Amino acid sequence: MVFKKFPVGNGDIIQGDCLDVLETLPENEVVLAFTSPPYLNAINYDEHVEKLHGKRNRWERKEVSYKEYGEFLKERFKALLRVVRPGGHNVVNISPVSWNGERTALPFHFVNWMEEIGWKFREDIVWEKPIARDRRSGVLLQHPYPGYYYPSLVAEYVFVFQKPALKEDKENIYWFRTPEEKQNNLIDLSDYQGEKSKNVWKIRPVAPQENIHPCPFPIELADRIIQLYSYKDDLVLDIFTGSGQTNIAAERAGRKHIGIETQTEYIKYIIKRINAEINQQTFSFEKAR
Ligand SMILES: C[S@@+](CC[C@H](N)C(=O)[O-])C[C@H]1O[C@@H](n2cnc3c(N)ncnc32)[C@H](O)[C@@H]1O
């Protein structure tokens, strides 16, 4: 299969289903993969894009069973395992979504699925958002009795997995870099002893008026992961890149990058934003709509 590839800055945005696109990428080249997967039952991206164009006012949810969704994710993260270098990392931002009105333990099932397909679990980071967008906790205010506790949801998970590797591969990917490479990739530890040294990170979520995508993660989240798990010139990949927050952070950090995305509209948006970065122009969100 041939896919449309859009070179931009240090990277390429490739249009297609990541399952098929991953098959065309070479084995063992990606040092870091970072993504947040689509919640197939919650957001219908085809219809969201039509809404952006004013062709509809709202989108309808898609009928996808939780089992089908699990298979969708397993197939794609298995294909990802092939292209990541032994010892390289796969970092995934995920949260417990609702399915048929029930809150699911998706992140915890997800860890199981990743282990089944061959990823090694390494870290669980909690991304804490200082603002709650839902009013769940209000139920207890109305009914101050046991059994009415529904905390407002302000956290998502960021799980770190690693591709199993021989000792030698592990050493080569991070530890046996040249002194010059290490010097050029020194991590700024000035504010490390605050929250960054712990596994709860407080980062402001993206406001709806800041990005055309319905659920982007903050560039700062991608930025931290990229600094912590890759060196300059390493290849960073996002298999569900959406508005390209990973690509933008990778571009700024001097990494090579690939983003895979199905929707033309989001791809155009990524390209405009990265070109604006390169030309040091202020990016106008309104112009991009
Ligand atoms: C949760 S969003 C990612 C948002 C992204 N992290 C950002 O910050 O903008 C998931 C994205 O995956 C895309 N997508 C859905 N199915 C896909 C597939 N099979 N292959 C590649 N991309 C897909 C959707 O269009 C959507 O933009």
PDB file of C-alpha atoms and ligand atoms in Angstrom:
ATOM      1  CA  MET A   1       0.000   0.000   0.000  1.00  0.00           C
ATOM      2  CA  VAL A   2       1.227   3.532  -0.730  1.00  0.00           C
ATOM      3  CA  PHE A   3       0.413   6.301   1.727  1.00  0.00           C
ATOM      4  CA  LYS A   4       0.446  10.063   1.378  1.00  0.00           C
ATOM      5  CA  LYS A   5       3.516  11.357   3.170  1.00  0.00           C
ATOM      6  CA  PHE A   6       3.874  15.052   4.047  1.00  0.00           C
ATOM      7  CA  PRO A   7       7.462  16.018   4.925  1.00  0.00           C
ATOM      8  CA  VAL A   8       7.592  18.930   7.377  1.00  0.00           C
ATOM      9  CA  GLY A   9      10.590  20.202   9.367  1.00  0.00           C
ATOM     10  CA  ASN A  10      12.532  17.235  10.748  1.00  0.00           C
ATOM     11  CA  GLY A  11       9.616  14.894  10.213  1.00  0.00           C
ATOM     12  CA  ASP A  12       6.930  13.269   8.120  1.00  0.00           C
ATOM     13  CA  ILE A  13       3.200  13.162   8.661  1.00  0.00           C
ATOM     14  CA  ILE A  14       1.770  10.033   7.059  1.00  0.00           C
ATOM     15  CA  GLN A  15      -1.914   9.657   6.274  1.00  0.00           C
ATOM     16  CA  GLY A  16      -3.561   6.306   6.899  1.00  0.00           C
ATOM     17  CA  ASP A  17      -4.536   3.668   9.414  1.00  0.00           C
ATOM     18  CA  CYS A  18      -1.449   3.229  11.591  1.00  0.00           C
ATOM     19  CA  LEU A  19      -1.838  -0.542  11.373  1.00  0.00           C
ATOM     20  CA  ASP A  20      -1.107  -0.424   7.636  1.00  0.00           C
ATOM     21  CA  VAL A  21       1.389   2.441   7.783  1.00  0.00           C
ATOM     22  CA  LEU A  22       3.463   0.705  10.486  1.00  0.00           C
ATOM     23  CA  GLU A  23       3.965  -2.266   8.154  1.00  0.00           C
ATOM     24  CA  THR A  24       5.793   0.021   5.724  1.00  0.00           C
ATOM     25  CA  LEU A  25       8.245   1.417   8.334  1.00  0.00           C
ATOM     26  CA  PRO A  26      11.621  -0.245   8.929  1.00  0.00           C
ATOM     27  CA  GLU A  27      12.143  -2.523  11.915  1.00  0.00           C
ATOM     28  CA  ASN A  28      13.887  -1.314  15.130  1.00  0.00           C
ATOM     29  CA  GLU A  29      14.323   2.379  14.243  1.00  0.00           C
ATOM     30  CA  VAL A  30      12.029   4.322  16.554  1.00  0.00           C
ATOM     31  CA  VAL A  31      13.597   5.234  19.903  1.00  0.00           C
ATOM     32  CA  LEU A  32      10.407   6.643  21.432  1.00  0.00           C
ATOM     33  CA  ALA A  33       6.719   6.240  20.628  1.00  0.00           C
ATOM     34  CA  PHE A  34       4.260   8.518  22.390  1.00  0.00           C
ATOM     35  CA  THR A  35       0.523   8.671  21.780  1.00  0.00           C
ATOM     36  CA  SER A  36      -2.993   8.880  23.120  1.00  0.00           C
ATOM     37  CA  PRO A  37      -5.302   6.372  21.413  1.00  0.00           C
ATOM     38  CA  PRO A  38      -8.732   7.297  20.015  1.00  0.00           C
ATOM     39  CA  TYR A  39     -11.729   6.296  22.156  1.00  0.00           C
ATOM     40  CA  LEU A  40     -13.656   4.820  19.270  1.00  0.00           C
ATOM     41  CA  ASN A  41     -17.036   4.832  21.012  1.00  0.00           C
ATOM     42  CA  ALA A  42     -16.775   8.409  22.259  1.00  0.00           C
ATOM     43  CA  ILE A  43     -15.516  10.562  19.407  1.00  0.00           C
ATOM     44  CA  ASN A  44     -16.380  10.031  15.784  1.00  0.00           C
ATOM     45  CA  TYR A  45     -13.471  11.827  14.121  1.00  0.00           C
ATOM     46  CA  ASP A  46     -14.999  11.730  10.595  1.00  0.00           C
ATOM     47  CA  GLU A  47     -18.013  13.613  11.909  1.00  0.00           C
ATOM     48  CA  HIS A  48     -15.924  15.943  14.071  1.00  0.00           C
ATOM     49  CA  VAL A  49     -14.088  17.086  10.940  1.00  0.00           C
ATOM     50  CA  GLU A  50     -17.428  17.674   9.161  1.00  0.00           C
ATOM     51  CA  LYS A  51     -18.479  19.760  12.157  1.00  0.00           C
ATOM     52  CA  LEU A  52     -15.316  21.852  11.769  1.00  0.00           C
ATOM     53  CA  HIS A  53     -16.471  22.615   8.217  1.00  0.00           C
ATOM     54  CA  GLY A  54     -19.930  23.582   9.432  1.00  0.00           C
ATOM     55  CA  LYS A  55     -21.492  20.562   7.676  1.00  0.00           C
ATOM     56  CA  ARG A  56     -23.074  19.360  10.917  1.00  0.00           C
ATOM     57  CA  ASN A  57     -23.696  20.688  14.429  1.00  0.00           C
ATOM     58  CA  ARG A  58     -22.769  17.598  16.413  1.00  0.00           C
ATOM     59  CA  TRP A  59     -21.334  14.159  15.958  1.00  0.00           C
ATOM     60  CA  GLU A  60     -22.944  10.801  16.630  1.00  0.00           C
ATOM     61  CA  ARG A  61     -21.142   8.148  18.622  1.00  0.00           C
ATOM     62  CA  LYS A  62     -20.093   4.963  16.816  1.00  0.00           C
ATOM     63  CA  GLU A  63     -21.264   1.513  17.860  1.00  0.00           C
ATOM     64  CA  VAL A  64     -18.066  -0.313  18.807  1.00  0.00           C
ATOM     65  CA  SER A  65     -17.930  -3.017  21.457  1.00  0.00           C
ATOM     66  CA  TYR A  66     -15.302  -2.829  24.182  1.00  0.00           C
ATOM     67  CA  LYS A  67     -13.947  -6.186  22.952  1.00  0.00           C
ATOM     68  CA  GLU A  68     -13.576  -4.917  19.383  1.00  0.00           C
ATOM     69  CA  TYR A  69     -11.880  -1.813  20.722  1.00  0.00           C
ATOM     70  CA  GLY A  70      -9.400  -3.946  22.710  1.00  0.00           C
ATOM     71  CA  GLU A  71      -8.570  -5.892  19.526  1.00  0.00           C
ATOM     72  CA  PHE A  72      -8.133  -2.607  17.595  1.00  0.00           C
ATOM     73  CA  LEU A  73      -5.574  -1.406  20.145  1.00  0.00           C
ATOM     74  CA  LYS A  74      -3.744  -4.733  20.502  1.00  0.00           C
ATOM     75  CA  GLU A  75      -3.238  -5.093  16.737  1.00  0.00           C
ATOM     76  CA  ARG A  76      -1.804  -1.604  16.429  1.00  0.00           C
ATOM     77  CA  PHE A  77       0.468  -1.666  19.474  1.00  0.00           C
ATOM     78  CA  LYS A  78       1.767  -5.063  18.324  1.00  0.00           C
ATOM     79  CA  ALA A  79       2.657  -3.575  14.944  1.00  0.00           C
ATOM     80  CA  LEU A  80       4.351  -0.738  16.846  1.00  0.00           C
ATOM     81  CA  LEU A  81       6.561  -3.198  18.762  1.00  0.00           C
ATOM     82  CA  ARG A  82       8.274  -4.222  15.494  1.00  0.00           C
ATOM     83  CA  VAL A  83       9.378  -0.702  14.575  1.00  0.00           C
ATOM     84  CA  VAL A  84      10.658   0.343  18.033  1.00  0.00           C
ATOM     85  CA  ARG A  85      14.340  -0.278  18.786  1.00  0.00           C
ATOM     86  CA  PRO A  86      15.014  -2.907  21.468  1.00  0.00           C
ATOM     87  CA  GLY A  87      15.217  -0.950  24.715  1.00  0.00           C
ATOM     88  CA  GLY A  88      13.160   1.910  23.237  1.00  0.00           C
ATOM     89  CA  HIS A  89       9.990   3.166  24.930  1.00  0.00           C
ATOM     90  CA  ASN A  90       6.293   3.296  24.151  1.00  0.00           C
ATOM     91  CA  VAL A  91       4.489   5.888  26.267  1.00  0.00           C
ATOM     92  CA  VAL A  92       0.694   6.000  26.234  1.00  0.00           C
ATOM     93  CA  ASN A  93      -1.692   8.583  27.665  1.00  0.00           C
ATOM     94  CA  ILE A  94      -4.993   6.848  28.474  1.00  0.00           C
ATOM     95  CA  SER A  95      -7.906   7.197  30.894  1.00  0.00           C
ATOM     96  CA  PRO A  96     -10.956   5.228  32.050  1.00  0.00           C
ATOM     97  CA  VAL A  97     -13.597   6.042  29.435  1.00  0.00           C
ATOM     98  CA  SER A  98     -17.280   5.199  29.764  1.00  0.00           C
ATOM     99  CA  TRP A  99     -18.728   2.399  27.652  1.00  0.00           C
ATOM    100  CA  ASN A 100     -22.521   2.047  27.491  1.00  0.00           C
ATOM    101  CA  GLY A 101     -22.860   4.351  30.482  1.00  0.00           C
ATOM    102  CA  GLU A 102     -20.445   2.341  32.660  1.00  0.00           C
ATOM    103  CA  ARG A 103     -17.012   3.583  33.703  1.00  0.00           C
ATOM    104  CA  THR A 104     -14.417   1.092  32.394  1.00  0.00           C
ATOM    105  CA  ALA A 105     -10.995   0.226  33.823  1.00  0.00           C
ATOM    106  CA  LEU A 106      -9.482   0.761  30.356  1.00  0.00           C
ATOM    107  CA  PRO A 107      -5.992   1.838  31.524  1.00  0.00           C
ATOM    108  CA  PHE A 108      -5.646  -1.274  33.687  1.00  0.00           C
ATOM    109  CA  HIS A 109      -6.910  -3.630  30.967  1.00  0.00           C
ATOM    110  CA  PHE A 110      -4.592  -1.817  28.571  1.00  0.00           C
ATOM    111  CA  VAL A 111      -1.504  -2.633  30.676  1.00  0.00           C
ATOM    112  CA  ASN A 112      -2.511  -6.293  30.552  1.00  0.00           C
ATOM    113  CA  TRP A 113      -2.987  -6.189  26.779  1.00  0.00           C
ATOM    114  CA  MET A 114       0.417  -4.519  26.290  1.00  0.00           C
ATOM    115  CA  GLU A 115       2.133  -7.175  28.409  1.00  0.00           C
ATOM    116  CA  GLU A 116       0.371  -9.949  26.456  1.00  0.00           C
ATOM    117  CA  ILE A 117       1.736  -8.610  23.166  1.00  0.00           C
ATOM    118  CA  GLY A 118       5.292  -8.274  24.455  1.00  0.00           C
ATOM    119  CA  TRP A 119       5.788  -4.788  25.967  1.00  0.00           C
ATOM    120  CA  LYS A 120       7.426  -4.507  29.402  1.00  0.00           C
ATOM    121  CA  PHE A 121       5.592  -2.270  31.862  1.00  0.00           C
ATOM    122  CA  ARG A 122       7.924   0.348  33.396  1.00  0.00           C
ATOM    123  CA  GLU A 123       6.168   3.392  34.908  1.00  0.00           C
ATOM    124  CA  ASP A 124       2.739   4.750  35.742  1.00  0.00           C
ATOM    125  CA  ILE A 125       2.605   8.516  35.741  1.00  0.00           C
ATOM    126  CA  VAL A 126      -0.545  10.401  36.678  1.00  0.00           C
ATOM    127  CA  TRP A 127      -1.226  13.557  34.696  1.00  0.00           C
ATOM    128  CA  GLU A 128      -3.188  15.774  37.069  1.00  0.00           C
ATOM    129  CA  LYS A 129      -5.192  18.588  35.529  1.00  0.00           C
ATOM    130  CA  PRO A 130      -5.634  21.560  37.827  1.00  0.00           C
ATOM    131  CA  ILE A 131      -9.149  22.127  36.466  1.00  0.00           C
ATOM    132  CA  ALA A 132     -12.105  19.717  36.630  1.00  0.00           C
ATOM    133  CA  ARG A 133     -14.317  19.801  33.537  1.00  0.00           C
ATOM    134  CA  ASP A 134     -17.070  17.681  35.049  1.00  0.00           C
ATOM    135  CA  ARG A 135     -19.329  18.237  38.030  1.00  0.00           C
ATOM    136  CA  ARG A 136     -19.457  14.674  39.368  1.00  0.00           C
ATOM    137  CA  SER A 137     -18.443  15.694  42.883  1.00  0.00           C
ATOM    138  CA  GLY A 138     -21.591  17.832  43.120  1.00  0.00           C
ATOM    139  CA  VAL A 139     -23.690  14.685  43.711  1.00  0.00           C
ATOM    140  CA  LEU A 140     -22.354  14.369  47.284  1.00  0.00           C
ATOM    141  CA  LEU A 141     -23.150  18.029  47.922  1.00  0.00           C
ATOM    142  CA  GLN A 142     -26.779  17.311  47.048  1.00  0.00           C
ATOM    143  CA  HIS A 143     -26.874  13.962  48.875  1.00  0.00           C
ATOM    144  CA  PRO A 144     -24.324  14.139  51.732  1.00  0.00           C
ATOM    145  CA  TYR A 145     -24.649  10.454  52.636  1.00  0.00           C
ATOM    146  CA  PRO A 146     -22.551   7.306  52.086  1.00  0.00           C
ATOM    147  CA  GLY A 147     -22.851   5.861  48.559  1.00  0.00           C
ATOM    148  CA  TYR A 148     -23.051   9.184  46.726  1.00  0.00           C
ATOM    149  CA  TYR A 149     -19.344   9.769  46.155  1.00  0.00           C
ATOM    150  CA  TYR A 150     -18.384  10.457  42.524  1.00  0.00           C
ATOM    151  CA  PRO A 151     -15.154  12.460  42.522  1.00  0.00           C
ATOM    152  CA  SER A 152     -14.624  14.970  39.715  1.00  0.00           C
ATOM    153  CA  LEU A 153     -12.199  13.506  37.220  1.00  0.00           C
ATOM    154  CA  VAL A 154      -8.946  15.461  37.041  1.00  0.00           C
ATOM    155  CA  ALA A 155      -6.416  12.752  36.209  1.00  0.00           C
ATOM    156  CA  GLU A 156      -5.307  10.665  33.246  1.00  0.00           C
ATOM    157  CA  TYR A 157      -2.629   7.984  33.141  1.00  0.00           C
ATOM    158  CA  VAL A 158       0.635   8.078  31.273  1.00  0.00           C
ATOM    159  CA  PHE A 159       2.043   4.558  31.101  1.00  0.00           C
ATOM    160  CA  VAL A 160       5.609   3.848  30.104  1.00  0.00           C
ATOM    161  CA  PHE A 161       6.417   0.540  28.391  1.00  0.00           C
ATOM    162  CA  GLN A 162       9.736  -0.667  27.041  1.00  0.00           C
ATOM    163  CA  LYS A 163      10.595  -3.042  24.215  1.00  0.00           C
ATOM    164  CA  PRO A 164      12.488  -5.977  25.727  1.00  0.00           C
ATOM    165  CA  ALA A 165      16.153  -5.906  24.861  1.00  0.00           C
ATOM    166  CA  LEU A 166      19.430  -7.691  25.424  1.00  0.00           C
ATOM    167  CA  LYS A 167      21.744  -5.938  27.894  1.00  0.00           C
ATOM    168  CA  GLU A 168      23.898  -4.699  25.025  1.00  0.00           C
ATOM    169  CA  ASP A 169      20.937  -3.126  23.158  1.00  0.00           C
ATOM    170  CA  LYS A 170      19.786  -1.405  26.347  1.00  0.00           C
ATOM    171  CA  GLU A 171      23.248   0.029  26.878  1.00  0.00           C
ATOM    172  CA  ASN A 172      23.521   1.273  23.309  1.00  0.00           C
ATOM    173  CA  ILE A 173      20.169   3.036  23.219  1.00  0.00           C
ATOM    174  CA  TYR A 174      20.743   5.333  26.212  1.00  0.00           C
ATOM    175  CA  TRP A 175      23.824   4.696  28.315  1.00  0.00           C
ATOM    176  CA  PHE A 176      26.627   4.304  25.751  1.00  0.00           C
ATOM    177  CA  ARG A 177      26.117   7.633  24.018  1.00  0.00           C
ATOM    178  CA  THR A 178      29.226   9.715  23.381  1.00  0.00           C
ATOM    179  CA  PRO A 179      30.197  12.323  26.017  1.00  0.00           C
ATOM    180  CA  GLU A 180      29.349  14.952  23.400  1.00  0.00           C
ATOM    181  CA  GLU A 181      25.852  13.545  22.859  1.00  0.00           C
ATOM    182  CA  LYS A 182      25.297  13.428  26.620  1.00  0.00           C
ATOM    183  CA  GLN A 183      26.485  17.020  26.962  1.00  0.00           C
ATOM    184  CA  ASN A 184      24.097  18.115  24.179  1.00  0.00           C
ATOM    185  CA  ASN A 185      21.182  16.372  25.840  1.00  0.00           C
ATOM    186  CA  LEU A 186      21.648  17.449  29.448  1.00  0.00           C
ATOM    187  CA  ILE A 187      18.281  17.607  31.183  1.00  0.00           C
ATOM    188  CA  ASP A 188      17.577  20.835  33.040  1.00  0.00           C
ATOM    189  CA  LEU A 189      17.179  19.779  36.680  1.00  0.00           C
ATOM    190  CA  SER A 190      16.599  23.228  38.136  1.00  0.00           C
ATOM    191  CA  ASP A 191      12.943  22.470  38.939  1.00  0.00           C
ATOM    192  CA  TYR A 192      13.339  18.687  39.174  1.00  0.00           C
ATOM    193  CA  GLN A 193      13.014  18.360  42.946  1.00  0.00           C
ATOM    194  CA  GLY A 194       9.538  19.818  42.757  1.00  0.00           C
ATOM    195  CA  GLU A 195       6.894  17.716  41.068  1.00  0.00           C
ATOM    196  CA  LYS A 196       8.951  16.320  38.154  1.00  0.00           C
ATOM    197  CA  SER A 197      10.845  13.878  40.377  1.00  0.00           C
ATOM    198  CA  LYS A 198       7.504  12.276  41.345  1.00  0.00           C
ATOM    199  CA  ASN A 199       4.981  10.316  39.304  1.00  0.00           C
ATOM    200  CA  VAL A 200       2.193  12.884  39.565  1.00  0.00           C
ATOM    201  CA  TRP A 201       2.603  15.686  37.049  1.00  0.00           C
ATOM    202  CA  LYS A 202       0.392  18.757  37.190  1.00  0.00           C
ATOM    203  CA  ILE A 203      -0.036  20.145  33.678  1.00  0.00           C
ATOM    204  CA  ARG A 204      -2.748  22.477  32.423  1.00  0.00           C
ATOM    205  CA  PRO A 205      -4.964  20.822  29.775  1.00  0.00           C
ATOM    206  CA  VAL A 206      -5.410  22.456  26.354  1.00  0.00           C
ATOM    207  CA  ALA A 207      -8.415  24.812  26.303  1.00  0.00           C
ATOM    208  CA  PRO A 208     -10.984  24.189  23.531  1.00  0.00           C
ATOM    209  CA  GLN A 209     -10.182  27.517  21.853  1.00  0.00           C
ATOM    210  CA  GLU A 210      -6.455  26.674  21.657  1.00  0.00           C
ATOM    211  CA  ASN A 211      -6.608  23.742  19.232  1.00  0.00           C
ATOM    212  CA  ILE A 212      -9.023  22.504  16.550  1.00  0.00           C
ATOM    213  CA  HIS A 213      -8.742  18.896  17.758  1.00  0.00           C
ATOM    214  CA  PRO A 214     -11.407  17.682  20.228  1.00  0.00           C
ATOM    215  CA  CYS A 215      -8.927  16.033  22.641  1.00  0.00           C
ATOM    216  CA  PRO A 216      -5.298  17.100  22.293  1.00  0.00           C
ATOM    217  CA  PHE A 217      -2.830  16.497  25.084  1.00  0.00           C
ATOM    218  CA  PRO A 218      -0.654  19.453  26.126  1.00  0.00           C
ATOM    219  CA  ILE A 219       2.616  20.003  24.244  1.00  0.00           C
ATOM    220  CA  GLU A 220       4.273  20.176  27.661  1.00  0.00           C
ATOM    221  CA  LEU A 221       3.379  16.539  28.312  1.00  0.00           C
ATOM    222  CA  ALA A 222       4.979  15.448  25.015  1.00  0.00           C
ATOM    223  CA  ASP A 223       7.908  17.715  25.757  1.00  0.00           C
ATOM    224  CA  ARG A 224       8.690  16.057  29.102  1.00  0.00           C
ATOM    225  CA  ILE A 225       8.409  12.527  27.682  1.00  0.00           C
ATOM    226  CA  ILE A 226      10.626  13.402  24.705  1.00  0.00           C
ATOM    227  CA  GLN A 227      13.334  14.956  26.911  1.00  0.00           C
ATOM    228  CA  LEU A 228      13.287  11.974  29.290  1.00  0.00           C
ATOM    229  CA  TYR A 229      13.279   9.102  26.779  1.00  0.00           C
ATOM    230  CA  SER A 230      15.130  10.241  23.632  1.00  0.00           C
ATOM    231  CA  TYR A 231      18.240  12.055  22.465  1.00  0.00           C
ATOM    232  CA  LYS A 232      18.500  14.752  19.781  1.00  0.00           C
ATOM    233  CA  ASP A 233      18.213  13.281  16.257  1.00  0.00           C
ATOM    234  CA  ASP A 234      16.503  10.126  17.578  1.00  0.00           C
ATOM    235  CA  LEU A 235      13.265   9.146  15.858  1.00  0.00           C
ATOM    236  CA  VAL A 236      10.032   9.842  17.767  1.00  0.00           C
ATOM    237  CA  LEU A 237       6.722   8.404  16.499  1.00  0.00           C
ATOM    238  CA  ASP A 238       3.076   9.114  17.314  1.00  0.00           C
ATOM    239  CA  ILE A 239       0.769   6.501  15.749  1.00  0.00           C
ATOM    240  CA  PHE A 240      -2.460   8.466  16.469  1.00  0.00           C
ATOM    241  CA  THR A 241      -1.033  11.949  16.158  1.00  0.00           C
ATOM    242  CA  GLY A 242      -4.248  14.042  15.974  1.00  0.00           C
ATOM    243  CA  SER A 243      -3.223  17.697  16.006  1.00  0.00           C
ATOM    244  CA  GLY A 244       0.466  16.714  16.118  1.00  0.00           C
ATOM    245  CA  GLN A 245       1.363  17.846  19.640  1.00  0.00           C
ATOM    246  CA  THR A 246       4.059  15.110  19.701  1.00  0.00           C
ATOM    247  CA  ASN A 247       5.441  16.255  16.332  1.00  0.00           C
ATOM    248  CA  ILE A 248       5.592  19.861  17.470  1.00  0.00           C
ATOM    249  CA  ALA A 249       7.382  18.990  20.716  1.00  0.00           C
ATOM    250  CA  ALA A 250       9.787  16.698  18.809  1.00  0.00           C
ATOM    251  CA  GLU A 251      10.502  19.400  16.220  1.00  0.00           C
ATOM    252  CA  ARG A 252      11.278  21.922  18.980  1.00  0.00           C
ATOM    253  CA  ALA A 253      13.530  19.406  20.742  1.00  0.00           C
ATOM    254  CA  GLY A 254      15.573  18.608  17.610  1.00  0.00           C
ATOM    255  CA  ARG A 255      14.263  15.057  17.222  1.00  0.00           C
ATOM    256  CA  LYS A 256      13.275  13.396  13.943  1.00  0.00           C
ATOM    257  CA  HIS A 257       9.593  12.579  14.032  1.00  0.00           C
ATOM    258  CA  ILE A 258       6.775  10.727  12.310  1.00  0.00           C
ATOM    259  CA  GLY A 259       3.074  11.283  12.949  1.00  0.00           C
ATOM    260  CA  ILE A 260       0.397   8.950  11.606  1.00  0.00           C
ATOM    261  CA  GLU A 261      -3.177  10.227  11.289  1.00  0.00           C
ATOM    262  CA  THR A 262      -6.253   9.316   9.260  1.00  0.00           C
ATOM    263  CA  GLN A 263      -7.921  12.751   9.019  1.00  0.00           C
ATOM    264  CA  THR A 264      -6.797  15.187   6.285  1.00  0.00           C
ATOM    265  CA  GLU A 265      -8.058  18.167   8.265  1.00  0.00           C
ATOM    266  CA  TYR A 266      -5.821  17.490  11.277  1.00  0.00           C
ATOM    267  CA  ILE A 267      -2.844  16.786   9.006  1.00  0.00           C
ATOM    268  CA  LYS A 268      -3.217  20.175   7.267  1.00  0.00           C
ATOM    269  CA  TYR A 269      -3.363  21.776  10.706  1.00  0.00           C
ATOM    270  CA  ILE A 270      -0.155  20.033  11.882  1.00  0.00           C
ATOM    271  CA  ILE A 271       1.721  21.118   8.758  1.00  0.00           C
ATOM    272  CA  LYS A 272       0.645  24.750   9.155  1.00  0.00           C
ATOM    273  CA  ARG A 273       1.657  24.771  12.809  1.00  0.00           C
ATOM    274  CA  ILE A 274       5.079  23.201  12.266  1.00  0.00           C
ATOM    275  CA  ASN A 275       5.819  25.521   9.336  1.00  0.00           C
ATOM    276  CA  ALA A 276       4.829  28.491  11.496  1.00  0.00           C
ATOM    277  CA  GLU A 277       7.238  27.250  14.194  1.00  0.00           C
ATOM    278  CA  ILE A 278      10.059  26.898  11.696  1.00  0.00           C
ATOM    279  CA  ASN A 279       9.442  30.382  10.305  1.00  0.00           C
ATOM    280  CA  GLN A 280       9.035  31.735  13.838  1.00  0.00           C
ATOM    281  CA  GLN A 281       5.620  33.110  13.018  1.00  0.00           C
ATOM    282  CA  THR A 282       2.906  33.394  15.573  1.00  0.00           C
ATOM    283  CA  PHE A 283       0.329  30.794  14.724  1.00  0.00           C
ATOM    284  CA  SER A 284      -3.170  32.129  14.429  1.00  0.00           C
ATOM    285  CA  PHE A 285      -5.659  29.566  15.602  1.00  0.00           C
ATOM    286  CA  GLU A 286      -8.509  31.394  13.904  1.00  0.00           C
ATOM    287  CA  LYS A 287      -6.798  31.305  10.482  1.00  0.00           C
ATOM    288  CA  ALA A 288      -6.445  27.536  10.790  1.00  0.00           C
ATOM    289  CA  ARG A 289     -10.140  26.871  11.137  1.00  0.00           C
TER     290      ARG A 289
HETATM  291  C1  LIG B   1      -6.950  10.888  21.028  1.00  0.00           C
HETATM  292  S1  LIG B   1      -6.658  11.528  19.449  1.00  0.00           S
HETATM  293  C2  LIG B   1      -4.973  12.031  19.513  1.00  0.00           C
HETATM  294  C3  LIG B   1      -4.799  13.454  19.912  1.00  0.00           C
HETATM  295  C4  LIG B   1      -3.346  13.869  19.917  1.00  0.00           C
HETATM  296  N1  LIG B   1      -2.637  13.260  21.027  1.00  0.00           N
HETATM  297  C5  LIG B   1      -3.248  15.389  20.030  1.00  0.00           C
HETATM  298  O1  LIG B   1      -2.639  15.849  21.023  1.00  0.00           O
HETATM  299  O2  LIG B   1      -3.795  16.098  19.188  1.00  0.00           O
HETATM  300  C6  LIG B   1      -6.579  10.121  18.424  1.00  0.00           C
HETATM  301  C7  LIG B   1      -6.376  10.405  16.934  1.00  0.00           C
HETATM  302  O3  LIG B   1      -6.245   9.156  16.251  1.00  0.00           O
HETATM  303  C8  LIG B   1      -6.785   9.279  14.947  1.00  0.00           C
HETATM  304  N2  LIG B   1      -7.062   7.906  14.473  1.00  0.00           N
HETATM  305  C9  LIG B   1      -8.160   7.142  14.717  1.00  0.00           C
HETATM  306  N3  LIG B   1      -7.989   5.917  14.184  1.00  0.00           N
HETATM  307  C10 LIG B   1      -6.752   5.908  13.623  1.00  0.00           C
HETATM  308  C11 LIG B   1      -5.994   4.916  12.951  1.00  0.00           C
HETATM  309  N4  LIG B   1      -6.480   3.694  12.767  1.00  0.00           N
HETATM  310  N5  LIG B   1      -4.741   5.235  12.533  1.00  0.00           N
HETATM  311  C12 LIG B   1      -4.234   6.480  12.730  1.00  0.00           C
HETATM  312  N6  LIG B   1      -4.918   7.466  13.349  1.00  0.00           N
HETATM  313  C13 LIG B   1      -6.154   7.183  13.797  1.00  0.00           C
HETATM  314  C14 LIG B   1      -8.019  10.151  15.148  1.00  0.00           C
HETATM  315  O4  LIG B   1      -8.400  10.795  13.947  1.00  0.00           O
HETATM  316  C15 LIG B   1      -7.534  11.116  16.238  1.00  0.00           C
HETATM  317  O5  LIG B   1      -7.064  12.324  15.682  1.00  0.00           O
END
